[in-house]
Each structure stands twice: as structure tokens, then as C-alpha cells.
CSV table of C-alpha atoms in Angstrom, one decimal:
chain,number,residue,atom,x,y,z
A,1,GLY,CA,23.3,174.6,203.6
A,2,GLN,CA,20.7,172.1,202.6
A,3,GLN,CA,20.0,172.6,198.9
A,4,VAL,CA,16.7,173.0,197.1
A,5,MET,CA,17.0,171.9,193.5
A,6,GLN,CA,14.9,173.4,190.8
A,7,ILE,CA,14.3,172.1,187.3
A,8,PRO,CA,14.5,173.1,184.6
A,9,GLN,CA,17.2,175.8,184.8
A,10,TYR,CA,15.9,177.4,181.6
A,11,GLN,CA,12.6,177.2,179.8
A,12,HIS,CA,11.6,178.8,176.5
A,13,VAL,CA,8.0,178.7,175.5
A,14,GLN,CA,5.8,180.2,172.8
A,15,GLU,CA,3.4,182.7,174.1
A,16,GLY,CA,0.2,181.0,175.1
A,17,GLU,CA,1.9,177.7,176.0
A,18,ASP,CA,1.9,176.4,179.6
A,19,PHE,CA,5.0,176.4,181.8
A,20,THR,CA,5.9,174.4,184.9
A,21,THR,CA,8.9,174.6,187.2
A,22,TYR,CA,9.7,172.0,189.9
A,23,CYS,CA,11.4,172.3,193.2
A,24,ASN,CA,12.8,169.2,195.0
A,25,SER,CA,14.3,168.6,198.4
A,26,SER,CA,15.9,165.5,199.9
A,27,THR,CA,14.4,166.4,203.3
A,28,THR,CA,10.9,167.2,204.4
A,29,LEU,CA,10.1,170.9,204.1
A,30,SER,CA,8.2,172.8,206.8
A,31,ASN,CA,7.0,175.2,204.2
A,32,ILE,CA,8.0,176.5,200.8
A,33,GLN,CA,7.8,180.0,199.3
A,34,TRP,CA,7.8,181.1,195.7
A,35,TYR,CA,9.3,184.3,194.3
A,36,LYS,CA,9.4,185.9,190.8
A,37,GLN,CA,12.3,188.1,189.7
A,38,ARG,CA,11.9,190.1,186.5
A,39,PRO,CA,15.0,190.7,184.4
A,40,GLY,CA,17.1,193.4,186.1
A,41,GLY,CA,14.7,193.5,189.0
A,42,HIS,CA,14.5,192.1,192.5
A,43,PRO,CA,12.6,189.0,193.8
A,44,VAL,CA,8.9,189.5,194.6
A,45,PHE,CA,7.1,187.2,197.0
A,46,LEU,CA,4.3,185.2,195.3
A,47,ILE,CA,3.1,182.7,197.9
A,48,GLN,CA,3.8,180.4,200.8
A,49,LEU,CA,2.6,176.7,201.0
A,50,VAL,CA,2.5,175.0,204.3
A,51,LYS,CA,0.2,172.0,204.2
A,52,SER,CA,0.8,168.6,202.7
A,53,GLY,CA,-0.9,168.4,199.3
A,54,GLU,CA,-1.8,172.0,199.3
A,55,VAL,CA,-2.9,173.6,196.1
A,56,LYS,CA,-3.2,177.4,195.7
A,57,LYS,CA,-4.1,179.5,192.6
A,58,GLN,CA,-3.4,183.0,191.7
A,59,LYS,CA,-5.1,183.8,188.4
A,60,ARG,CA,-3.1,181.7,185.8
A,61,LEU,CA,-0.6,180.5,188.4
A,62,THR,CA,-1.1,177.2,190.3
A,63,PHE,CA,1.1,176.3,193.2
A,64,GLN,CA,1.3,172.8,194.6
A,65,PHE,CA,3.0,171.3,197.7
A,66,GLY,CA,3.7,167.5,197.5
A,67,GLU,CA,2.0,165.0,199.8
A,68,ALA,CA,5.4,164.2,201.4
A,69,LYS,CA,6.3,167.9,201.6
A,70,LYS,CA,9.5,167.2,199.7
A,71,ASN,CA,8.6,168.9,196.4
A,72,SER,CA,6.6,171.7,195.0
A,73,SER,CA,5.6,173.0,191.6
A,74,LEU,CA,4.5,176.2,190.0
A,75,HIS,CA,2.4,176.0,186.8
A,76,ILE,CA,1.5,178.9,184.6
A,77,THR,CA,-1.4,178.4,182.2
A,78,ALA,CA,-1.3,180.2,178.8
A,79,THR,CA,1.9,182.2,179.3
A,80,GLN,CA,2.0,185.9,178.5
A,81,THR,CA,5.0,188.2,177.9
A,82,THR,CA,4.5,189.6,181.4
A,83,ASP,CA,5.4,186.2,182.8
A,84,VAL,CA,9.1,186.6,181.7
A,85,GLY,CA,11.5,186.3,184.6
A,86,THR,CA,13.2,183.8,186.9
A,87,TYR,CA,11.1,181.9,189.4
A,88,PHE,CA,12.6,180.8,192.6
A,89,CYS,CA,11.4,178.5,195.3
A,90,ALA,CA,12.8,179.0,198.8
A,91,ARG,CA,12.7,176.8,201.9
A,92,ASN,CA,12.3,178.2,205.4
A,93,PHE,CA,14.3,176.6,208.2
A,94,GLY,CA,11.9,177.7,210.9
A,95,ASN,CA,14.2,180.5,212.1
A,96,GLU,CA,13.1,182.8,209.3
A,97,LYS,CA,16.2,182.1,207.3
A,98,LEU,CA,15.4,181.3,203.7
A,99,THR,CA,17.5,179.2,201.4
A,100,PHE,CA,16.6,179.8,197.7
A,101,GLY,CA,16.5,177.3,194.9
A,102,THR,CA,18.6,177.7,191.8
A,103,GLY,CA,15.7,179.2,189.9
A,104,THR,CA,14.1,178.6,186.5
A,105,ARG,CA,14.5,181.3,183.9
A,106,LEU,CA,11.4,181.6,181.7
A,107,THR,CA,11.6,183.3,178.3
A,108,ILE,CA,8.6,183.8,176.1
A,109,ILE,CA,8.7,183.7,172.3
A,110,PRO,CA,6.0,186.1,171.0
B,1,ASP,CA,4.4,204.0,201.3
B,2,GLY,CA,6.1,201.3,203.3
B,3,GLY,CA,9.1,199.7,201.7
B,4,ILE,CA,12.7,198.8,201.8
B,5,THR,CA,15.3,201.1,200.2
B,6,GLN,CA,18.8,200.2,199.1
B,7,SER,CA,21.3,202.8,198.0
B,8,PRO,CA,23.1,203.4,195.8
B,9,LYS,CA,21.7,201.5,192.9
B,10,TYR,CA,25.1,201.3,191.2
B,11,LEU,CA,28.5,201.4,192.9
B,12,PHE,CA,32.0,201.3,191.5
B,13,ARG,CA,35.0,200.8,193.7
B,14,LYS,CA,38.7,200.2,193.3
B,15,GLU,CA,40.1,196.8,194.4
B,16,GLY,CA,41.3,196.9,198.0
B,17,GLN,CA,38.7,199.5,199.2
B,18,ASN,CA,36.0,198.8,201.7
B,19,VAL,CA,32.5,199.8,200.7
B,20,THR,CA,29.3,200.1,202.7
B,21,LEU,CA,25.9,199.3,201.1
B,22,SER,CA,22.8,200.9,202.7
B,23,CYS,CA,19.5,199.2,203.5
B,24,GLU,CA,16.6,201.0,205.2
B,25,GLN,CA,13.1,199.7,205.8
B,26,ASN,CA,10.0,201.3,207.2
B,27,LEU,CA,7.9,198.2,207.3
B,28,ASN,CA,8.5,197.6,211.1
B,29,HIS,CA,10.0,194.2,210.3
B,30,ASP,CA,12.1,192.6,212.9
B,31,ALA,CA,14.2,190.5,210.6
B,32,MET,CA,16.6,191.7,207.9
B,33,TYR,CA,18.8,189.9,205.4
B,34,TRP,CA,21.6,190.4,202.9
B,35,TYR,CA,21.9,188.2,199.8
B,36,ARG,CA,24.3,188.1,197.0
B,37,GLN,CA,23.3,187.2,193.4
B,38,ASP,CA,25.8,186.5,190.7
B,39,PRO,CA,24.8,186.7,187.0
B,40,GLY,CA,22.4,183.9,186.1
B,41,GLN,CA,22.7,182.5,189.6
B,42,GLY,CA,20.4,182.1,192.6
B,43,LEU,CA,20.6,184.0,195.9
B,44,ARG,CA,23.1,183.2,198.6
B,45,LEU,CA,22.7,184.4,202.1
B,46,ILE,CA,25.5,186.6,203.5
B,47,TYR,CA,24.2,187.8,206.9
B,48,TYR,CA,20.9,188.0,208.7
B,49,SER,CA,19.5,189.7,211.7
B,50,GLN,CA,16.4,188.8,213.6
B,51,ILE,CA,16.5,191.5,216.2
B,52,VAL,CA,18.4,194.8,216.9
B,53,ASN,CA,22.0,194.4,218.0
B,54,ASP,CA,22.1,190.8,217.0
B,55,PHE,CA,23.0,189.2,213.7
B,56,GLN,CA,24.2,185.8,212.3
B,57,LYS,CA,26.5,184.7,209.5
B,58,GLY,CA,24.9,183.2,206.5
B,59,ASP,CA,26.4,180.8,204.0
B,60,ILE,CA,29.0,183.2,202.5
B,61,ALA,CA,29.9,185.7,205.3
B,62,GLU,CA,33.6,185.7,204.7
B,63,GLY,CA,34.8,189.2,203.6
B,64,TYR,CA,31.6,190.9,204.7
B,65,SER,CA,30.5,192.7,207.9
B,66,VAL,CA,27.2,194.1,209.1
B,67,SER,CA,25.7,196.0,212.0
B,68,ARG,CA,22.1,196.3,213.3
B,69,GLU,CA,22.0,199.3,215.6
B,70,LYS,CA,18.5,200.3,214.6
B,71,LYS,CA,15.5,198.2,213.7
B,72,GLU,CA,15.2,200.1,210.4
B,73,SER,CA,18.7,199.8,209.2
B,74,PHE,CA,21.0,196.9,208.3
B,75,PRO,CA,24.1,198.2,206.4
B,76,LEU,CA,26.5,195.8,204.7
B,77,THR,CA,30.3,196.4,204.4
B,78,VAL,CA,32.1,194.6,201.7
B,79,THR,CA,35.7,194.5,202.9
B,80,SER,CA,38.9,194.2,200.9
B,81,ALA,CA,39.1,190.6,202.2
B,82,GLN,CA,36.2,189.6,199.9
B,83,LYS,CA,38.0,188.0,197.0
B,84,ASN,CA,35.3,188.4,194.4
B,85,PRO,CA,33.0,191.3,195.4
B,86,THR,CA,31.5,192.2,192.1
B,87,ALA,CA,27.9,191.1,192.3
B,88,PHE,CA,24.3,192.2,192.8
B,89,TYR,CA,23.5,192.7,196.4
B,90,LEU,CA,19.9,192.4,197.7
B,91,CYS,CA,18.6,193.4,201.1
B,92,ALA,CA,15.3,192.0,202.4
B,93,SER,CA,13.2,192.2,205.5
B,94,SER,CA,10.4,190.1,206.9
B,95,ASN,CA,8.0,189.9,209.8
B,96,THR,CA,8.7,187.4,212.6
B,97,GLY,CA,8.5,183.9,211.2
B,98,GLY,CA,8.6,185.1,207.6
B,99,SER,CA,5.2,183.7,206.8
B,100,ASN,CA,4.3,186.7,204.6
B,101,GLY,CA,7.5,186.3,202.6
B,102,TYR,CA,10.4,188.5,202.3
B,103,THR,CA,10.2,192.1,201.0
B,104,PHE,CA,13.3,192.9,198.9
B,105,GLY,CA,14.9,196.2,198.1
B,106,SER,CA,15.8,197.0,194.5
B,107,GLY,CA,19.4,196.0,195.0
B,108,THR,CA,22.8,197.5,194.6
B,109,ARG,CA,25.1,196.5,191.7
B,110,LEU,CA,28.7,196.6,192.9
B,111,THR,CA,31.5,196.6,190.5
B,112,VAL,CA,35.1,196.4,191.7
B,113,VAL,CA,37.7,197.4,189.2
């Protein structure tokens, strides 16, 4: 299937530092979804972005969709230990089938 | 409470045996999905179903089979033909179009010895 690349694969930050993960596609995306998976847990839906240049916020989390709809980012301000986990982006092919990115694993150093 | 239930949480099987993983949802979602996750890896789609009595292969369907006889249920059988079945299996469901995201079950960790 058409891949969605995420970078970085791993990120270690001090508690209180910011964190950003990037999702890139070689083709235009109709929309992009973001999920969080806690260690040992299952993915939980965070948000869907649809419009070019869209920016959405959820408390300390900011999600962006690129102008060309080929990339997206998730930024966490002032990380907390509860932010630990793996963050996945996922692309929707319009038939509901999602293809997930490779994920960025975030660890927090207290 | 509405949700999606997978059972069992842990499953051990001997090599060469077929095993069926259960997935039940009471969210009234039309679409259901099975993903496989290997340690430190992303999610790979095995099978999906958008409506009762219909399902399609995902990216890694070989060695797996599914059925969708009821809207609420989408069991996955891991057959002996699956060469490397040890993994974390995640079931998910969504509304039509998936715009509200997928709801995942808590997963089944299958170990084949």
C-alpha cells in the first residue's frame, strides 16, 4: 500500500520540553488522522484533519495539515509524563480503510 | 457503555493449530477491521469489512480468514498457514466514512510456541 512516513521514529525529551512528530506522504492526502497508543495499550483516536492548512488544538496538542495536503504534524507543548506513548498518523483512502504511519515513540525523562 | 471487546487478552497456541480471535462491538458501526502489530512496529491491515456478509483483504491477508455474519461480530482465524503468527492483534470499528476515527479494542496477544 501507499506508505505514510513518520519522523522521528523515537524521541526522548525532558519533561516540560516540547515534542513534534511529522507525517509525510508522496501523494496528496484526502485527510489525515492521528492516534495515540500508550505502552501496552491500544490506539486511541485523537483527531482528523481535512482542509488544506488546517490547524486544530487540543489543550497542549496542536495538529497541522500542510497546504499541499501531503504532510501533517503533531506538536505537544510542555510535555508531561502522561504524554508517553507512540503517536501514529493514518491516511484514509476514501473507502474507510486506514493505512497507518510507522509511528513516533515518545519517552519522557522526568 | 458502548465499546469494542476483544477476547481473550492473551492466547497461547501450539504451532500448526488454527486459532480464532473474537471481536464484538455494540457501537452500531458498519465497518470493522483487523490489524496486526509486531513489537515496536506500526499497524498492518489484515482484513476489513464495510458491511455484513462482505469483507476484503488487507495488506497482509495470507494465512488469515474472517467472517462477518453479524454486524456486531468480526472474528479472525489465524490458520496454520500463517508463517509467523506471534503478534498483537487489534480489532477496530468505525462509522461509515470513518470520519470519527476508529475505535479499537484492547487487543489480543497471540503467542505460538
